PDB file of C-alpha atoms in Angstrom:
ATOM      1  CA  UNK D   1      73.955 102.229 121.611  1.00 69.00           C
ATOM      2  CA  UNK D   2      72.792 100.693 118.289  1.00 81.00           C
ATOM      3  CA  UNK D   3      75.296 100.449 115.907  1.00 92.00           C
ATOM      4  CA  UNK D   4      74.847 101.998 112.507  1.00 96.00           C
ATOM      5  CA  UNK D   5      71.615 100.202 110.085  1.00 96.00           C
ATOM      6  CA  UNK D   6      71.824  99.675 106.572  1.00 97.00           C
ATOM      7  CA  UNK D   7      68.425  98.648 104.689  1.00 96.00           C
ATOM      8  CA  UNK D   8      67.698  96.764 102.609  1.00 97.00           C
ATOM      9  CA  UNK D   9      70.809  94.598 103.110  1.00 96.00           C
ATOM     10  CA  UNK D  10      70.641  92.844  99.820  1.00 96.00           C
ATOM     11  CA  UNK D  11      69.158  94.261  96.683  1.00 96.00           C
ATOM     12  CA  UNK D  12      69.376  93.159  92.987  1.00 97.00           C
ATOM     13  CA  UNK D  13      68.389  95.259  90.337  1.00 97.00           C
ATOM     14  CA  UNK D  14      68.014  95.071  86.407  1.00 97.00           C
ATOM     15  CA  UNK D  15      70.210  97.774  84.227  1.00 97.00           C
ATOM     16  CA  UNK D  16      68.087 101.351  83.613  1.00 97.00           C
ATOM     17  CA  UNK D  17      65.826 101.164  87.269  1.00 97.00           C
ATOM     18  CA  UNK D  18      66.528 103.370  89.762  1.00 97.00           C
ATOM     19  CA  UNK D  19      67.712 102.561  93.678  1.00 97.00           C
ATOM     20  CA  UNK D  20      66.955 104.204  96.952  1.00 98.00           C
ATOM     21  CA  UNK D  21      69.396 102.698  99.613  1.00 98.00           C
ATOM     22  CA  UNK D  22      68.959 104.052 103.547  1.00 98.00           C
ATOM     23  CA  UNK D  23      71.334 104.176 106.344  1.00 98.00           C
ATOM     24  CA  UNK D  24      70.214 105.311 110.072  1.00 97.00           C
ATOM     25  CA  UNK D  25      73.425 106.746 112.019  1.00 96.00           C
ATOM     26  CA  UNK D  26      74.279 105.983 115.583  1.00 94.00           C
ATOM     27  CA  UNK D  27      72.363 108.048 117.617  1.00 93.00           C
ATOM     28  CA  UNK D  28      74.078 111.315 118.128  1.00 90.00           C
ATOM     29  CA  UNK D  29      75.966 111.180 115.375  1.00 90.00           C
ATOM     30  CA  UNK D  30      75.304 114.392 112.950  1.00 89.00           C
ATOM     31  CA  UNK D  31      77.891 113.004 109.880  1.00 89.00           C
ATOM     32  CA  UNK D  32      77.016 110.486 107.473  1.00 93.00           C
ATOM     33  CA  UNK D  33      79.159 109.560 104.684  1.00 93.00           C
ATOM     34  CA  UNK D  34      78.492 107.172 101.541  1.00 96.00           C
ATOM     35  CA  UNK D  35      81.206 105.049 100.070  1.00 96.00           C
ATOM     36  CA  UNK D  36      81.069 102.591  97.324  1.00 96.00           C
ATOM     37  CA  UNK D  37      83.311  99.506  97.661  1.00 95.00           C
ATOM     38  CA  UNK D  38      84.523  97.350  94.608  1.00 92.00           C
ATOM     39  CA  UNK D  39      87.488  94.451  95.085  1.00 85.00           C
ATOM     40  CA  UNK D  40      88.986  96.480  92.150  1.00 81.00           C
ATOM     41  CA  UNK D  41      88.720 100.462  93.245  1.00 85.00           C
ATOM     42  CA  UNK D  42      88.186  99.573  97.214  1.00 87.00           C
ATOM     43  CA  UNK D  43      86.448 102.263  99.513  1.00 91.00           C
ATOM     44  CA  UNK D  44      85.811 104.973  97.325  1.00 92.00           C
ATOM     45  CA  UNK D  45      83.623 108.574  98.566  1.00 91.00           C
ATOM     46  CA  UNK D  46      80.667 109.128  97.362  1.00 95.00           C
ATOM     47  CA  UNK D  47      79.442 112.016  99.539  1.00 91.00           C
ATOM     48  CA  UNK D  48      78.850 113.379 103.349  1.00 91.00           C
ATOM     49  CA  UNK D  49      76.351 115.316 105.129  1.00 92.00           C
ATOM     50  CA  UNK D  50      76.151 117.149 107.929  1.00 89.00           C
ATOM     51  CA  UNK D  51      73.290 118.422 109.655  1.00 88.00           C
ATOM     52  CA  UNK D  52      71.190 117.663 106.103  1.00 92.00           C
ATOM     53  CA  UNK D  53      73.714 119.710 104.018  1.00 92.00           C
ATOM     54  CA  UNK D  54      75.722 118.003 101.262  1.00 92.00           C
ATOM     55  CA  UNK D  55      79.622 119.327 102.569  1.00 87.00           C
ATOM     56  CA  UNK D  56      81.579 117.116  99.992  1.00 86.00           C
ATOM     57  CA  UNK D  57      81.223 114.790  97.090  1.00 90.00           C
ATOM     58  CA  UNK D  58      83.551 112.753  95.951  1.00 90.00           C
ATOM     59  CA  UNK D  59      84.288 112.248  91.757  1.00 90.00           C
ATOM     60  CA  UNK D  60      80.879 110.166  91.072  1.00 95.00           C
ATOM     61  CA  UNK D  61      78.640 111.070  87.937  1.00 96.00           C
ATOM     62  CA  UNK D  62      75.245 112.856  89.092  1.00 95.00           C
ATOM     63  CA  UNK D  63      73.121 109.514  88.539  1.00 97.00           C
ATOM     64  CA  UNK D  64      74.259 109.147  92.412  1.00 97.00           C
ATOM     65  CA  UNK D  65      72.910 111.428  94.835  1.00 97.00           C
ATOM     66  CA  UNK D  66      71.504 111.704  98.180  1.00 97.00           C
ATOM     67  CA  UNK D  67      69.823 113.248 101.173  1.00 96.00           C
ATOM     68  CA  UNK D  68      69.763 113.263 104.917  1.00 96.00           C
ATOM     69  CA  UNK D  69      67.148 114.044 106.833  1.00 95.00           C
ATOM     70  CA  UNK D  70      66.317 115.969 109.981  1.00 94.00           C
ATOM     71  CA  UNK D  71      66.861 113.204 112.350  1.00 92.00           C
ATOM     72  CA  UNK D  72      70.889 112.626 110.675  1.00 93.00           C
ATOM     73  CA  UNK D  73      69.161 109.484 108.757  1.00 96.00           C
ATOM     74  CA  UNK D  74      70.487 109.482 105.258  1.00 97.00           C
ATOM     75  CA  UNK D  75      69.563 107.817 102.320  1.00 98.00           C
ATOM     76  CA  UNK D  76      71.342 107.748  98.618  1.00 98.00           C
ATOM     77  CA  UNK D  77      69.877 107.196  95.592  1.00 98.00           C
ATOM     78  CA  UNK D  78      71.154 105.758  91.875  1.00 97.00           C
ATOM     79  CA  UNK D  79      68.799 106.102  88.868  1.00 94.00           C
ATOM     80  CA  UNK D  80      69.153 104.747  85.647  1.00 96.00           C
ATOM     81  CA  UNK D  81      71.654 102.040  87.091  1.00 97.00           C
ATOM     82  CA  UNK D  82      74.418 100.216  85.325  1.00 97.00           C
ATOM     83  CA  UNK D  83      76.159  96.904  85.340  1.00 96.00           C
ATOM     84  CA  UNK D  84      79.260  98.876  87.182  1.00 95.00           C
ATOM     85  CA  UNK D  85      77.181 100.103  90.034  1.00 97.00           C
ATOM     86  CA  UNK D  86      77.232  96.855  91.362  1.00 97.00           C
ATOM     87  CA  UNK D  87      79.194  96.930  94.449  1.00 96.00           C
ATOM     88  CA  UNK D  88      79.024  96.950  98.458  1.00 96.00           C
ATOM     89  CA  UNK D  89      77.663 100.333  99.630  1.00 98.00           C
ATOM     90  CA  UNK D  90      78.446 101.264 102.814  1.00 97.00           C
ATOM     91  CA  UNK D  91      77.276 104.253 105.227  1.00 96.00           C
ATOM     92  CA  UNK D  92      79.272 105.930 107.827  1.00 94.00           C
ATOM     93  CA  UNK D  93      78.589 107.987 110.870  1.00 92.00           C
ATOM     94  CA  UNK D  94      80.527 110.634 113.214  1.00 87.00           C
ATOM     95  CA  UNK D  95      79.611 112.506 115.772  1.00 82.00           C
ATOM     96  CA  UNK D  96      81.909 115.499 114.776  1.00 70.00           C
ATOM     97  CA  UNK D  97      81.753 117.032 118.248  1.00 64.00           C
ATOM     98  CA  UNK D  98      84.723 117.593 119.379  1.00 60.00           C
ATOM     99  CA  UNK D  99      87.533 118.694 116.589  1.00 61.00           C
ATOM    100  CA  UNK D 100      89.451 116.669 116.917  1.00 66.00           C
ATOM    101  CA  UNK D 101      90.001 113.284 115.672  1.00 71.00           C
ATOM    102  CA  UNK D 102      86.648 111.245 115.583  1.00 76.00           C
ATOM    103  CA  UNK D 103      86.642 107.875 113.638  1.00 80.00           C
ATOM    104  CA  UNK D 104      83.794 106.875 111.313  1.00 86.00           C
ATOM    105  CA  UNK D 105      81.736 104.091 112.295  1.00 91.00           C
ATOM    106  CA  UNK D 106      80.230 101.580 109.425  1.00 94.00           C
ATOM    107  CA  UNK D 107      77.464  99.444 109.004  1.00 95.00           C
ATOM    108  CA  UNK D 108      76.925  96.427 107.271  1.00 95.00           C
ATOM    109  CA  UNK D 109      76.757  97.594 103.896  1.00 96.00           C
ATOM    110  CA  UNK D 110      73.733  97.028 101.042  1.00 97.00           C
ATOM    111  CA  UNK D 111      75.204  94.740  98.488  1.00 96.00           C
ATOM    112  CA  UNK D 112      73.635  95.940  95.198  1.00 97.00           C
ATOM    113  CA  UNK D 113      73.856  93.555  92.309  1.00 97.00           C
ATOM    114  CA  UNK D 114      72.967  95.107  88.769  1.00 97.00           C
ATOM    115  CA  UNK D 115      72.009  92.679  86.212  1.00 96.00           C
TER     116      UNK D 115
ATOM    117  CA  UNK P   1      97.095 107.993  90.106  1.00 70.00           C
ATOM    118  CA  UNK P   2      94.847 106.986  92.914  1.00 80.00           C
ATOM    119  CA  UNK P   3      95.429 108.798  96.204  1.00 88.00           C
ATOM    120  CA  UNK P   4      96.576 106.016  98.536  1.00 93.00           C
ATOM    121  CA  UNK P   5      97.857 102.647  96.962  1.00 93.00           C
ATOM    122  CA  UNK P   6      97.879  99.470  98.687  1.00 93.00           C
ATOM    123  CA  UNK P   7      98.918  95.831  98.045  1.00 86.00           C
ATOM    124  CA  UNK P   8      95.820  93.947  98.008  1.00 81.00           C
ATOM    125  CA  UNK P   9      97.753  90.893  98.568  1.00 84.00           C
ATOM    126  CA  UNK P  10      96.596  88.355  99.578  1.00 92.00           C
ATOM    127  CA  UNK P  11      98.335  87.399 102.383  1.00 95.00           C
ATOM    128  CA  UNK P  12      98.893  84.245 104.366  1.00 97.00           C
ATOM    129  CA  UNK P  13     100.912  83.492 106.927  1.00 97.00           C
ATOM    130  CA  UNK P  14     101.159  80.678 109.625  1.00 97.00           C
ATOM    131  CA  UNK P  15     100.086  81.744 113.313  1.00 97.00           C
ATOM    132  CA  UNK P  16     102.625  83.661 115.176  1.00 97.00           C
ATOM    133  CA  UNK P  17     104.088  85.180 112.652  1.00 97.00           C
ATOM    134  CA  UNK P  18     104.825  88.982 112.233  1.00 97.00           C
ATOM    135  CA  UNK P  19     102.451  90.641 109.581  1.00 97.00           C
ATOM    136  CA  UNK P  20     103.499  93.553 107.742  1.00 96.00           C
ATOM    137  CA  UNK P  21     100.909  95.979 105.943  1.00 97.00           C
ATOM    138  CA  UNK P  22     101.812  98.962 104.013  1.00 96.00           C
ATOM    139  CA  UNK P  23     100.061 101.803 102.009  1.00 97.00           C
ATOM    140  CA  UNK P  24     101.735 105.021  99.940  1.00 96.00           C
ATOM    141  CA  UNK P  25     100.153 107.817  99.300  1.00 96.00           C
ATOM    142  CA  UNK P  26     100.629 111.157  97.357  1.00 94.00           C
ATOM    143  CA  UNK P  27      98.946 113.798  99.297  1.00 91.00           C
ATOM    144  CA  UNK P  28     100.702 115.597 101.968  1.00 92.00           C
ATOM    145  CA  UNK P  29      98.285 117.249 103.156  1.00 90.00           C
ATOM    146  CA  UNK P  30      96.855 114.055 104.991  1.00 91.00           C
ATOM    147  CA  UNK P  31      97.151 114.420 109.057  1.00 90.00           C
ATOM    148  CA  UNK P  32      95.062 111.757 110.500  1.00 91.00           C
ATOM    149  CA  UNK P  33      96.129 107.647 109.154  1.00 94.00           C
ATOM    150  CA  UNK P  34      94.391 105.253 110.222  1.00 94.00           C
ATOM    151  CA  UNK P  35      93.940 101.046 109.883  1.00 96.00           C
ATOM    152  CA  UNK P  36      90.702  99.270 109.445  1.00 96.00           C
ATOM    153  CA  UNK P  37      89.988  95.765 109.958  1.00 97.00           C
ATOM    154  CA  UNK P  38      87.311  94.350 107.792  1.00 95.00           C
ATOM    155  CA  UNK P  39      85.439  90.500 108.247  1.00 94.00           C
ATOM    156  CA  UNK P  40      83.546  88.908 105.499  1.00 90.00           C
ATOM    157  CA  UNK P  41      80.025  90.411 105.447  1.00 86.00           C
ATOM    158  CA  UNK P  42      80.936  93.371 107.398  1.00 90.00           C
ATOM    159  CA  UNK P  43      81.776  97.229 107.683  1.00 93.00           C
ATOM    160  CA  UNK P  44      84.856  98.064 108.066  1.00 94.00           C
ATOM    161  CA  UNK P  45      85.838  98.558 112.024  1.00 93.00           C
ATOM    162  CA  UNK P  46      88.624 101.001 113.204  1.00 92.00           C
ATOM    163  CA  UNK P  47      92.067  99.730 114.928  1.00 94.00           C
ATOM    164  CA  UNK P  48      94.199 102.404 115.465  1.00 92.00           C
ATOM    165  CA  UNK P  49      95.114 105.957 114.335  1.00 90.00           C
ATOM    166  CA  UNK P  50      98.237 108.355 114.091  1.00 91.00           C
ATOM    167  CA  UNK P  51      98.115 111.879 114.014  1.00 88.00           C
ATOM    168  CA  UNK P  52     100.662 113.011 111.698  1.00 86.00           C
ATOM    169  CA  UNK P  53     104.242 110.769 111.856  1.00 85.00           C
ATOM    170  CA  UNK P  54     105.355 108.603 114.210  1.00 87.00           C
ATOM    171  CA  UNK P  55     104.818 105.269 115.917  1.00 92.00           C
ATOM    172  CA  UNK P  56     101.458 103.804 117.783  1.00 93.00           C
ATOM    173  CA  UNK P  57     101.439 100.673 119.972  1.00 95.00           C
ATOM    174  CA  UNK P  58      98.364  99.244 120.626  1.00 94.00           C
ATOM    175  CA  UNK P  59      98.895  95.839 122.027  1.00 96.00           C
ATOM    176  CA  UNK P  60     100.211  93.378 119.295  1.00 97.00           C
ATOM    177  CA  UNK P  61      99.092  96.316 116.226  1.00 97.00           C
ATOM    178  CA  UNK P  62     101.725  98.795 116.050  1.00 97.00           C
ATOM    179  CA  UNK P  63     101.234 101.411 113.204  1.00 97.00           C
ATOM    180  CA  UNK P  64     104.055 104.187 111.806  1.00 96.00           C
ATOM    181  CA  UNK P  65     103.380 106.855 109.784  1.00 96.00           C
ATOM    182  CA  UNK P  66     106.734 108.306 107.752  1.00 94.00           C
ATOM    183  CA  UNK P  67     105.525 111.204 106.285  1.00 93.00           C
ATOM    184  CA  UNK P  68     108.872 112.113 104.594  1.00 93.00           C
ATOM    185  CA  UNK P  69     108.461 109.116 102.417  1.00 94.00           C
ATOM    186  CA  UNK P  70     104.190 109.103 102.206  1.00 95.00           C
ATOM    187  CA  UNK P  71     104.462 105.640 103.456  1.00 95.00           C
ATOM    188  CA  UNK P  72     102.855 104.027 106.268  1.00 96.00           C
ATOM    189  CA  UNK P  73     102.626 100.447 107.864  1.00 97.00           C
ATOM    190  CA  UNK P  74     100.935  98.538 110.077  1.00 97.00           C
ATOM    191  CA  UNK P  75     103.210  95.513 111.959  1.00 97.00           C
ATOM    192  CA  UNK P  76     100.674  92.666 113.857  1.00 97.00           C
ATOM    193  CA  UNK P  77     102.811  90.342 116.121  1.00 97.00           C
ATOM    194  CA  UNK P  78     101.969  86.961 117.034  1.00 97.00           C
ATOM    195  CA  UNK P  79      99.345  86.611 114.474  1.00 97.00           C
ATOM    196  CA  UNK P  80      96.212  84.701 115.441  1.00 97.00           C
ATOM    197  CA  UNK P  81      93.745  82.948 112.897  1.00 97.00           C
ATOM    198  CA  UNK P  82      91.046  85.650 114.615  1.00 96.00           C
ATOM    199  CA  UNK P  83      93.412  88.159 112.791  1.00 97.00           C
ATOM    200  CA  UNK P  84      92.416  87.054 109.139  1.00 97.00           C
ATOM    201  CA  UNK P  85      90.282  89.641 107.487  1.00 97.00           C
ATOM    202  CA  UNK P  86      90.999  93.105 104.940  1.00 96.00           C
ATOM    203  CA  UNK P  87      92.996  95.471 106.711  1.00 97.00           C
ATOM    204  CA  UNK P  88      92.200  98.744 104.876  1.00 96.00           C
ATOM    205  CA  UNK P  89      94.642 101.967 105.313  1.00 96.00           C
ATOM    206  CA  UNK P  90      92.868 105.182 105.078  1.00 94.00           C
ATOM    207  CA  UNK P  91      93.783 109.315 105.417  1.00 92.00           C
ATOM    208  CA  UNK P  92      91.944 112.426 105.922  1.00 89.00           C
ATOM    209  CA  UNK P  93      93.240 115.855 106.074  1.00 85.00           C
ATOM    210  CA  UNK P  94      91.065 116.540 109.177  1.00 75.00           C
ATOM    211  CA  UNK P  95      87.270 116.267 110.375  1.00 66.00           C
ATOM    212  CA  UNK P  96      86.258 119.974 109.831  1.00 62.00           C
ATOM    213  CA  UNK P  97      86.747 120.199 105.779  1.00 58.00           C
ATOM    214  CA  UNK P  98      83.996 117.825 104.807  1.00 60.00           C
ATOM    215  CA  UNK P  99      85.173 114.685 106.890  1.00 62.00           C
ATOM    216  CA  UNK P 100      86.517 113.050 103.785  1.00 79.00           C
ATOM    217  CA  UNK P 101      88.833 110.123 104.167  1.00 86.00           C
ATOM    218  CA  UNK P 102      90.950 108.166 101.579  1.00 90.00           C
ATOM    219  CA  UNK P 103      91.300 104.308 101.768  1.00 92.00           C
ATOM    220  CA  UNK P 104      93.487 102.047 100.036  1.00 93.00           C
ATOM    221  CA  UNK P 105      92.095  99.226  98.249  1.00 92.00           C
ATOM    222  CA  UNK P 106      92.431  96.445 101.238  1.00 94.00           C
ATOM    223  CA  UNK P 107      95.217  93.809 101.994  1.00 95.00           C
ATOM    224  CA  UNK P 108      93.508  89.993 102.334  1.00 95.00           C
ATOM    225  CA  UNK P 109      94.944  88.608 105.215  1.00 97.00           C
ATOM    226  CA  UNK P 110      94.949  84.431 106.255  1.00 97.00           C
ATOM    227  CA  UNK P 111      96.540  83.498 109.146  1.00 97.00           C
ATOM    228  CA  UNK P 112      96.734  79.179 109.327  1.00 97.00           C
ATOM    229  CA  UNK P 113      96.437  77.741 112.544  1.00 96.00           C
TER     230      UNK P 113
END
């Protein structure tokens, strides 16, 4: 199977635009979750979804939000950017099909630089 | 105070030695721990998990969970250059509450040949 894709892979983007970033899940997988990594804060949540319903968020202002789609792709978007948002983002995907324990699987990341 | 803390080193150590990793964390609620390994330029990749406390061997990783003391480890014997990379520790209550996990910040890890 195809691991999980993260597009574009590099972006750089000047302070005030906005930023759509996409991530296509293994296939099968129903869970996607967004985390923003910093060498400061680490891995921190942004949000999951689940069959294209938002089930958690994690303690980000509402400038970040996203979306997944029928087909479990996801995509997450930042408007009005700042020079903090600059970071590694990085998607995740689980199948969540069984109950029990089910590890996340991650793709490459899109390194967003703000400028 | 951030859910899980971790020493973001770095690390180095010559090969062969015996790494230790730790994280703390303030939630007792958490039931699933678990240890990433991440290499330059990529996701993060699972290694090994523990369901609630205890010990996990998994060839030269072994992982223990104390959750009396909210304190968990990761040991890696014989270390091997192929070893360097950012382990990352992270927690989650479970996978049917919003599949939400915690990670510490990452411990840089060199092993010299």
């Amino acid at each position: 199977k195809a691991g999980v894709t993260q597009t574009p892979r590099y972006l750089i983007k000047t302070r005030g635009q906005q930023v759509t970033l996409s991530c296509s899940p293994i296939s099968g997988h129903r869970s996607v979750s967004w985390y923003q990594q910093t060498p400061g804060q680490g891995l921190q949540f942004l949000f999951e979804y689940f069959s294209e319903t938002q089930r958690n968020k994690g303690n980000f202002p509402g400038r970040f939000s996203g979306r997944q789609f029928s087909n479990s792709r996801s995509e997450m978007n930042v408007s009005t950017l700042e020079l903090g948002d600059s970071a590694l983002y990085l998607c995740a995907s689980s199948p969540l099909s069984s109950g029990g324990f089910e590890t996340q699987y991650f793709g490459p990341g899109t390194r967003l630089l703000v400028l | 105070q951030k859910e899980v803390e971790q020493d973001p080193g770095p690390l180095s150590v010559p090969e062969g030695a015996i790494v230790s990793l730790n994280c703390t964390y303030s939630n007792s609620a958490f039931q699933y721990f678990m240890w990433y390994r991440q290499y330059s330029r990529k996701g993060p990749e699972l290694l090994m998990y523990t369901y609630s406390s205890g010990n996990k061997e998994d060839g030269r990783f072994t992982a223990q969970v104390d959750k009396s003391s909210k304190y968990i480890s990761l040991f890696i014997r014989d270390s091997q250059p192929s070893d360097s990379a950012t382990y990352l520790c992270a927690m989650t209550r479970g996978f049917n509450t919003g599949n939400q996990f915690y990670f510490g910040t990452g411990t840089s890890l060199t092993v010299i040949p």
